[in-house]
Amino acid sequence: MNYAHLIGVGAAVPKNVLTNADLEKMVDTDSEWIETRAGIKERHKSDDDEWVSDLAIEASKKAIEHSGMDPEDIDLIICATVTGDTTMPSIASMIQYYTGAKNAGAFDLGAACPGFLYGLNTANAYIKADLAKNILVIGAETTTKVVDYTDRGTCILFGDGAGAVVVSASEEDGGIIQSYTGGDGSLGNLLYLPGMRQRVPVSLEKDPIPLYVKMAGNEVYKYAVKSMVDSAKKVLKDSGYTPDDVKYLIPHQANIRIIEATAKRSGFPMDKVLVNIDRYGNTSSATIPLALNEAVKDGRIGKGDLLLGVSFGSGFSWGAVLFRWN
Ligand SMILES: CC(C)(COP(=O)(O)OP(=O)(O)OC[C@H]1O[C@@H](n2cnc3c(N)ncnc32)[C@H](O)[C@@H]1OP(=O)(O)O)[C@@H](O)C(=O)NCCC(=O)NCCS
């Protein structure tokens, strides 16, 4: 029996930082409102010539180095992104080339914010089925390129970043223990970004085609908490573990109030919850690997620690993964 162990992690963010004070000069908002309502102080914003593939490649190189693995031993690359700089080739293919992982198959995965957890779930399935041994899973976004900086309801929330992990097959018990993915496609009109073919919900056909993320923030908020709480509880119940067994809950970083409500209703005190939204904002599929990277590198997470990642996003899609580090 193969187990999917997470053995290396890396992350990358753009150099440029966009503070709440900067946003005050761009749109009708104020720093205190953003901090109180969303828990965000600043976020990283890519330059015009800085792309999601750049961040994904940097994070991937760091994860491979951290794992101690030779890039040529990687046999699959899964990049979760909805803001790829090209539709084809995939961002995963660019990562394959620039990391030297020349023996790897590569594809992108589009599941919005929970994309990284969908990627871990997919990697686990490949390893369990003996279809791959060493898999790079990345969550990477340059969401600031697709938000409307005249829409204060969305532009204050998002930031750019990438995080990557190496998932490796081992016969030793551990790694990914339980996972769940779910969704409700009927809620797609609450949070969407038109693609290249610019299809928009019928109700908007007469309006100019939006090129940016559109969101009904209040509605999203309600579903976010419910879907993350349900996902966390399901994975714990199915695995037989309780919040007491888990070292850290790693929730999608969308809004501090969503994080706090999810933690409370799932049975986690806030000192067992990883939070970095204050410095990064919502980086979509990158939030969970960014938080994991920080906590592994600063020693809060060590070998054998039980962790629970939980996320939701456009689709709607949601999911949770329970795993031991390393
Ligand atoms: C977007 C969000 C921060 C708004 O916070 P909220 O507390 O729900 O605020 P509301 O939308 O009820 O708006 C309250 C007031 O603040 C105003 N407001 C909205 N954005 C503002 C901003 N950036 N600055 C100042 N005021 C703002 C509204 O216009 C409204 O004013 P009104 O009462 O005069 O009409 C919150 O709904 C949210 O985080 N939703 C989830 C979004 C999300 O997670 N999306 C990503 C999913 S992966």
Short mmCIF file of C-alpha atoms and ligand atoms in Angstrom, two decimals:
data_model
loop_
_atom_site.label_atom_id
_atom_site.label_comp_id
_atom_site.label_asym_id
_atom_site.label_seq_id
_atom_site.Cartn_x
_atom_site.Cartn_y
_atom_site.Cartn_z
CA MET A 1 0.00 0.00 0.00
CA ASN A 2 1.36 3.41 -0.97
CA TYR A 3 0.97 6.50 1.19
CA ALA A 4 1.29 10.05 -0.19
CA HIS A 5 3.78 11.94 2.01
CA LEU A 6 4.34 15.71 1.80
CA ILE A 7 8.14 15.99 1.96
CA GLY A 8 9.00 19.49 0.72
CA VAL A 9 7.39 22.93 0.54
CA GLY A 10 8.24 26.28 -1.05
CA ALA A 11 6.57 29.61 -1.75
CA ALA A 12 7.01 32.84 -3.69
CA VAL A 13 5.31 36.23 -3.68
CA PRO A 14 5.90 39.37 -5.76
CA LYS A 15 8.21 42.00 -4.25
CA ASN A 16 5.64 44.79 -4.53
CA VAL A 17 3.39 45.28 -1.53
CA LEU A 18 0.03 47.04 -1.82
CA THR A 19 -1.06 48.40 1.56
CA ASN A 20 -4.52 49.47 2.65
CA ALA A 21 -3.23 53.05 2.61
CA ASP A 22 -2.27 52.59 -1.07
CA LEU A 23 -5.80 51.35 -1.80
CA GLU A 24 -7.27 54.43 -0.12
CA LYS A 25 -5.71 56.46 -2.97
CA MET A 26 -7.19 54.18 -5.65
CA VAL A 27 -10.76 53.53 -4.53
CA ASP A 28 -13.34 54.86 -2.03
CA THR A 29 -12.30 52.85 1.04
CA ASP A 30 -10.40 53.20 4.29
CA SER A 31 -7.70 51.14 5.96
CA GLU A 32 -9.64 50.52 9.13
CA TRP A 33 -12.69 49.23 7.24
CA ILE A 34 -10.56 46.72 5.36
CA GLU A 35 -8.74 45.56 8.48
CA THR A 36 -11.89 45.26 10.56
CA ARG A 37 -14.12 43.65 7.91
CA ALA A 38 -11.56 41.43 6.21
CA GLY A 39 -8.47 41.22 8.48
CA ILE A 40 -6.14 42.38 5.71
CA LYS A 41 -3.37 44.98 6.16
CA GLU A 42 -1.41 44.43 2.96
CA ARG A 43 -1.07 42.08 0.00
CA HIS A 44 1.57 41.41 -2.66
CA LYS A 45 0.85 42.63 -6.20
CA SER A 46 2.65 41.48 -9.33
CA ASP A 47 4.24 43.96 -11.73
CA ASP A 48 2.82 44.19 -15.25
CA ASP A 49 5.61 41.94 -16.54
CA GLU A 50 5.50 39.48 -13.63
CA TRP A 51 3.35 36.41 -14.27
CA VAL A 52 1.84 33.51 -12.40
CA SER A 53 4.31 31.13 -14.06
CA ASP A 54 7.21 33.16 -12.60
CA LEU A 55 5.85 32.75 -9.08
CA ALA A 56 4.92 29.09 -9.62
CA ILE A 57 8.39 28.22 -10.94
CA GLU A 58 10.14 29.96 -8.03
CA ALA A 59 7.91 28.22 -5.45
CA SER A 60 8.43 24.86 -7.21
CA LYS A 61 12.22 25.17 -7.27
CA LYS A 62 12.18 25.90 -3.52
CA ALA A 63 9.87 22.96 -2.78
CA ILE A 64 12.04 20.54 -4.77
CA GLU A 65 15.17 21.83 -3.04
CA HIS A 66 13.49 21.53 0.38
CA SER A 67 12.49 17.92 -0.38
CA GLY A 68 16.08 17.03 -1.27
CA MET A 69 14.81 15.38 -4.45
CA ASP A 70 16.42 15.45 -7.89
CA PRO A 71 14.05 17.30 -10.29
CA GLU A 72 14.39 14.41 -12.73
CA ASP A 73 12.71 12.11 -10.16
CA ILE A 74 9.48 14.13 -10.32
CA ASP A 75 7.03 12.23 -12.53
CA LEU A 76 3.93 14.45 -12.38
CA ILE A 77 3.25 18.19 -11.99
CA ILE A 78 -0.22 19.51 -11.11
CA CYS A 79 -0.59 23.29 -11.06
CA ALA A 80 -3.83 24.63 -9.58
CA THR A 81 -4.49 28.07 -11.04
CA VAL A 82 -7.30 30.14 -12.55
CA THR A 83 -5.06 33.06 -13.52
CA GLY A 84 -2.55 31.35 -15.79
CA ASP A 85 -0.59 33.66 -18.09
CA THR A 86 -1.34 31.26 -20.96
CA THR A 87 -4.16 28.76 -21.52
CA MET A 88 -1.73 26.60 -23.42
CA PRO A 89 0.92 25.57 -22.78
CA SER A 90 -0.17 24.83 -19.25
CA ILE A 91 1.62 26.58 -16.39
CA ALA A 92 2.56 23.08 -15.22
CA SER A 93 4.42 22.54 -18.51
CA MET A 94 6.41 25.74 -17.97
CA ILE A 95 7.23 24.55 -14.44
CA GLN A 96 8.38 21.21 -15.89
CA TYR A 97 10.81 22.95 -18.25
CA TYR A 98 12.19 25.57 -15.90
CA THR A 99 12.67 23.25 -12.90
CA GLY A 100 14.39 20.57 -15.00
CA ALA A 101 11.70 18.00 -14.14
CA LYS A 102 12.03 16.55 -17.62
CA ASN A 103 10.53 13.16 -16.75
CA ALA A 104 7.26 14.59 -15.47
CA GLY A 105 3.82 14.73 -17.05
CA ALA A 106 2.18 18.09 -16.42
CA PHE A 107 -1.28 19.61 -16.33
CA ASP A 108 -3.17 22.55 -14.84
CA LEU A 109 -6.17 22.13 -12.59
CA GLY A 110 -8.95 24.71 -12.35
CA ALA A 111 -10.91 24.58 -9.12
CA ALA A 112 -10.48 28.22 -8.02
CA CYS A 113 -9.52 28.71 -4.34
CA PRO A 114 -9.68 25.04 -3.25
CA GLY A 115 -7.55 24.11 -6.31
CA PHE A 116 -4.50 23.26 -4.19
CA LEU A 117 -6.52 20.83 -2.06
CA TYR A 118 -8.05 19.32 -5.22
CA GLY A 119 -4.46 18.94 -6.43
CA LEU A 120 -3.39 17.13 -3.23
CA ASN A 121 -6.42 14.87 -3.57
CA THR A 122 -5.48 14.08 -7.18
CA ALA A 123 -1.85 13.43 -6.24
CA ASN A 124 -3.02 11.06 -3.51
CA ALA A 125 -5.16 9.16 -6.04
CA TYR A 126 -2.24 8.85 -8.51
CA ILE A 127 0.02 7.53 -5.74
CA LYS A 128 -2.57 5.11 -4.36
CA ALA A 129 -3.13 3.78 -7.90
CA ASP A 130 0.66 3.48 -8.40
CA LEU A 131 0.50 5.82 -11.41
CA ALA A 132 3.17 8.21 -10.08
CA LYS A 133 5.78 8.30 -7.31
CA ASN A 134 6.88 11.92 -6.86
CA ILE A 135 4.40 14.66 -7.61
CA LEU A 136 4.75 18.43 -7.49
CA VAL A 137 1.49 20.14 -6.51
CA ILE A 138 1.31 23.92 -6.86
CA GLY A 139 -1.28 26.59 -6.04
CA ALA A 140 -0.42 29.82 -7.87
CA GLU A 141 -2.35 32.98 -8.70
CA THR A 142 -1.91 36.54 -9.88
CA THR A 143 -5.46 37.48 -8.94
CA THR A 144 -4.60 41.20 -8.82
CA LYS A 145 -4.41 41.09 -12.64
CA VAL A 146 -8.10 40.16 -12.84
CA VAL A 147 -9.66 42.37 -10.18
CA ASP A 148 -11.31 45.68 -10.98
CA TYR A 149 -9.53 48.47 -9.06
CA THR A 150 -12.69 50.59 -9.25
CA ASP A 151 -14.75 47.93 -7.41
CA ARG A 152 -14.10 48.31 -3.68
CA GLY A 153 -16.11 45.18 -2.90
CA THR A 154 -13.47 42.95 -4.52
CA CYS A 155 -10.18 44.79 -5.08
CA ILE A 156 -9.34 45.17 -1.39
CA LEU A 157 -9.40 41.40 -0.81
CA PHE A 158 -7.03 39.82 -3.30
CA GLY A 159 -3.27 39.34 -3.52
CA ASP A 160 -0.76 37.33 -5.56
CA GLY A 161 1.40 34.36 -4.58
CA ALA A 162 2.36 30.75 -5.13
CA GLY A 163 3.06 27.75 -2.94
CA ALA A 164 4.23 24.27 -3.88
CA VAL A 165 4.72 20.89 -2.23
CA VAL A 166 6.44 17.66 -3.24
CA VAL A 167 4.23 14.64 -2.57
CA SER A 168 6.10 11.36 -2.54
CA ALA A 169 4.99 7.72 -2.41
CA SER A 170 6.11 5.64 0.56
CA GLU A 171 5.05 2.37 2.12
CA GLU A 172 5.42 4.02 5.54
CA ASP A 173 2.03 4.82 7.08
CA GLY A 174 1.21 8.58 7.13
CA GLY A 175 0.96 11.45 4.68
CA ILE A 176 -2.51 12.14 3.29
CA ILE A 177 -5.00 10.38 5.57
CA GLN A 178 -8.42 11.55 4.42
CA SER A 179 -9.74 13.96 1.83
CA TYR A 180 -13.01 15.25 0.47
CA THR A 181 -14.02 17.45 -2.45
CA GLY A 182 -17.50 18.80 -3.10
CA GLY A 183 -19.37 21.67 -4.69
CA ASP A 184 -22.58 23.26 -5.93
CA GLY A 185 -22.50 24.47 -9.53
CA SER A 186 -25.84 26.26 -9.16
CA LEU A 187 -24.00 29.02 -7.23
CA GLY A 188 -21.58 29.87 -10.04
CA ASN A 189 -23.12 33.31 -10.62
CA LEU A 190 -22.10 34.49 -7.11
CA LEU A 191 -18.38 34.54 -7.90
CA TYR A 192 -17.04 34.33 -11.42
CA LEU A 193 -14.37 35.44 -13.88
CA PRO A 194 -15.23 35.23 -17.59
CA GLY A 195 -12.79 33.14 -19.60
CA MET A 196 -11.35 33.67 -23.07
CA ARG A 197 -14.68 32.98 -24.73
CA GLN A 198 -16.28 35.55 -22.43
CA ARG A 199 -19.40 33.59 -21.56
CA VAL A 200 -21.34 35.38 -18.84
CA PRO A 201 -24.59 34.53 -17.04
CA VAL A 202 -27.61 35.20 -19.30
CA SER A 203 -28.86 37.96 -16.97
CA LEU A 204 -25.77 40.02 -17.86
CA GLU A 205 -25.90 39.55 -21.64
CA LYS A 206 -26.92 43.16 -22.33
CA ASP A 207 -24.21 44.65 -20.12
CA PRO A 208 -20.65 45.25 -21.26
CA ILE A 209 -18.70 42.04 -20.86
CA PRO A 210 -16.85 42.14 -17.55
CA LEU A 211 -13.16 41.31 -17.72
CA TYR A 212 -12.76 41.09 -13.99
CA VAL A 213 -13.79 39.00 -11.00
CA LYS A 214 -17.44 39.61 -10.11
CA MET A 215 -18.64 38.71 -6.64
CA ALA A 216 -21.71 38.92 -4.42
CA GLY A 217 -19.63 39.25 -1.24
CA ASN A 218 -22.39 38.78 1.35
CA GLU A 219 -23.77 35.65 -0.31
CA VAL A 220 -20.30 34.17 -0.77
CA TYR A 221 -19.58 34.81 2.90
CA LYS A 222 -22.53 32.70 4.09
CA TYR A 223 -21.74 29.71 1.87
CA ALA A 224 -18.02 29.97 2.66
CA VAL A 225 -18.43 29.33 6.37
CA LYS A 226 -20.98 26.54 5.93
CA SER A 227 -19.02 24.68 3.24
CA MET A 228 -15.71 24.87 5.14
CA VAL A 229 -17.28 23.76 8.43
CA ASP A 230 -19.10 20.86 6.72
CA SER A 231 -15.91 19.82 4.88
CA ALA A 232 -13.76 19.93 8.04
CA LYS A 233 -16.31 17.95 10.06
CA LYS A 234 -16.78 15.36 7.34
CA VAL A 235 -13.07 14.63 6.95
CA LEU A 236 -12.59 14.38 10.74
CA LYS A 237 -15.61 12.10 11.13
CA ASP A 238 -14.62 9.85 8.21
CA SER A 239 -11.07 9.49 9.54
CA GLY A 240 -12.00 9.02 13.21
CA TYR A 241 -9.87 11.99 14.35
CA THR A 242 -11.04 14.97 16.45
CA PRO A 243 -9.88 18.63 16.55
CA ASP A 244 -7.82 17.69 19.65
CA ASP A 245 -5.68 15.37 17.52
CA VAL A 246 -4.95 18.08 14.93
CA LYS A 247 -1.99 20.42 15.46
CA TYR A 248 -3.21 23.13 13.06
CA LEU A 249 -6.28 23.92 11.01
CA ILE A 250 -5.10 25.58 7.77
CA PRO A 251 -8.15 27.36 6.37
CA HIS A 252 -8.39 29.20 3.06
CA GLN A 253 -7.52 32.82 3.82
CA ALA A 254 -10.51 34.72 2.38
CA ASN A 255 -11.60 36.93 5.29
CA ILE A 256 -10.55 36.79 8.98
CA ARG A 257 -14.20 36.68 10.04
CA ILE A 258 -14.81 33.64 7.80
CA ILE A 259 -11.70 32.00 9.29
CA GLU A 260 -12.81 32.71 12.89
CA ALA A 261 -16.38 31.49 12.30
CA THR A 262 -15.11 28.33 10.56
CA ALA A 263 -12.67 27.58 13.38
CA LYS A 264 -15.28 28.12 16.11
CA ARG A 265 -17.94 25.98 14.45
CA SER A 266 -15.45 23.21 13.59
CA GLY A 267 -14.18 23.03 17.20
CA PHE A 268 -10.76 24.71 16.81
CA PRO A 269 -9.50 27.46 19.17
CA MET A 270 -7.78 30.27 17.25
CA ASP A 271 -4.33 29.35 18.63
CA LYS A 272 -4.63 26.17 16.56
CA VAL A 273 -5.41 28.02 13.33
CA LEU A 274 -2.80 29.26 10.83
CA VAL A 275 -3.55 32.85 9.82
CA ASN A 276 -1.54 35.07 7.47
CA ILE A 277 -4.31 36.93 5.65
CA ASP A 278 -3.13 40.19 7.26
CA ARG A 279 0.03 40.11 5.10
CA TYR A 280 -1.11 38.36 1.91
CA GLY A 281 -4.88 38.89 1.47
CA ASN A 282 -6.74 36.23 -0.47
CA THR A 283 -4.29 34.57 -2.88
CA SER A 284 -6.90 32.00 -3.97
CA SER A 285 -5.32 28.56 -4.59
CA ALA A 286 -2.04 29.73 -3.00
CA THR A 287 -3.33 30.57 0.50
CA ILE A 288 -2.94 27.10 2.04
CA PRO A 289 0.55 26.27 0.69
CA LEU A 290 1.73 29.80 1.62
CA ALA A 291 0.58 29.27 5.22
CA LEU A 292 2.01 25.74 5.31
CA ASN A 293 5.37 26.97 4.00
CA GLU A 294 5.66 29.66 6.66
CA ALA A 295 4.81 27.33 9.54
CA VAL A 296 7.14 24.54 8.36
CA LYS A 297 10.04 26.95 7.79
CA ASP A 298 9.65 28.73 11.16
CA GLY A 299 9.35 25.41 13.04
CA ARG A 300 5.72 25.58 14.17
CA ILE A 301 5.06 22.44 12.10
CA GLY A 302 7.33 19.44 12.51
CA LYS A 303 7.54 15.82 11.38
CA GLY A 304 4.42 13.82 12.13
CA ASP A 305 2.17 16.80 12.93
CA LEU A 306 -1.45 16.25 11.93
CA LEU A 307 -2.85 19.12 9.82
CA LEU A 308 -6.26 19.89 8.34
CA GLY A 309 -6.51 22.05 5.21
CA VAL A 310 -9.97 23.33 4.32
CA SER A 311 -11.08 25.62 1.50
CA PHE A 312 -13.93 26.90 -0.67
CA GLY A 313 -14.32 29.12 -3.70
CA SER A 314 -15.91 29.79 -7.06
CA GLY A 315 -17.89 26.98 -8.57
CA PHE A 316 -18.89 26.75 -5.81
CA SER A 317 -16.24 24.21 -4.99
CA TRP A 318 -14.93 23.18 -1.61
CA GLY A 319 -12.88 20.51 0.10
CA ALA A 320 -10.67 19.39 2.96
CA VAL A 321 -7.52 17.30 3.30
CA LEU A 322 -6.24 15.74 6.56
CA PHE A 323 -2.54 14.91 6.42
CA ARG A 324 0.62 14.43 8.45
CA TRP A 325 3.56 16.64 7.57
CA ASN A 326 6.52 14.74 6.18
C1 LIG B 1 -16.59 41.56 0.74
C2 LIG B 1 -16.75 41.63 2.25
C3 LIG B 1 -15.41 41.95 2.91
C4 LIG B 1 -17.72 42.79 2.57
O1 LIG B 1 -17.87 42.87 3.99
P1 LIG B 1 -19.32 43.01 4.62
O2 LIG B 1 -19.15 43.15 6.07
O3 LIG B 1 -20.12 41.83 4.11
O4 LIG B 1 -19.81 44.36 4.03
P2 LIG B 1 -21.12 44.65 3.18
O5 LIG B 1 -20.96 44.11 1.80
O6 LIG B 1 -22.33 44.24 3.98
O7 LIG B 1 -21.07 46.21 3.11
C5 LIG B 1 -21.23 47.03 4.25
C6 LIG B 1 -21.01 48.46 3.83
O8 LIG B 1 -19.61 48.66 3.54
C7 LIG B 1 -19.47 49.23 2.24
N1 LIG B 1 -18.24 48.75 1.64
C8 LIG B 1 -18.05 47.68 0.83
N2 LIG B 1 -16.76 47.58 0.50
C9 LIG B 1 -16.13 48.60 1.09
C10 LIG B 1 -14.77 49.02 1.13
N3 LIG B 1 -13.79 48.37 0.47
N4 LIG B 1 -14.47 50.11 1.87
C11 LIG B 1 -15.41 50.78 2.56
N5 LIG B 1 -16.70 50.41 2.55
C12 LIG B 1 -17.05 49.34 1.84
C13 LIG B 1 -20.69 48.77 1.49
O9 LIG B 1 -20.97 49.61 0.39
C14 LIG B 1 -21.75 48.85 2.56
O10 LIG B 1 -22.15 50.18 2.71
P3 LIG B 1 -23.69 50.56 3.00
O11 LIG B 1 -24.02 49.89 4.31
O12 LIG B 1 -23.66 52.04 3.06
O13 LIG B 1 -24.45 50.01 1.84
C15 LIG B 1 -17.35 40.33 2.82
O14 LIG B 1 -18.69 40.17 2.40
C16 LIG B 1 -16.60 39.11 2.38
O15 LIG B 1 -15.43 38.92 2.70
N6 LIG B 1 -17.26 38.19 1.65
C17 LIG B 1 -16.65 36.96 1.20
C18 LIG B 1 -15.83 37.23 0.00
C19 LIG B 1 -14.89 36.13 -0.29
O16 LIG B 1 -14.41 35.47 0.58
N7 LIG B 1 -14.59 35.97 -1.59
C20 LIG B 1 -13.61 35.06 -2.05
C21 LIG B 1 -14.08 33.68 -1.99
S1 LIG B 1 -12.77 32.59 -2.34
#
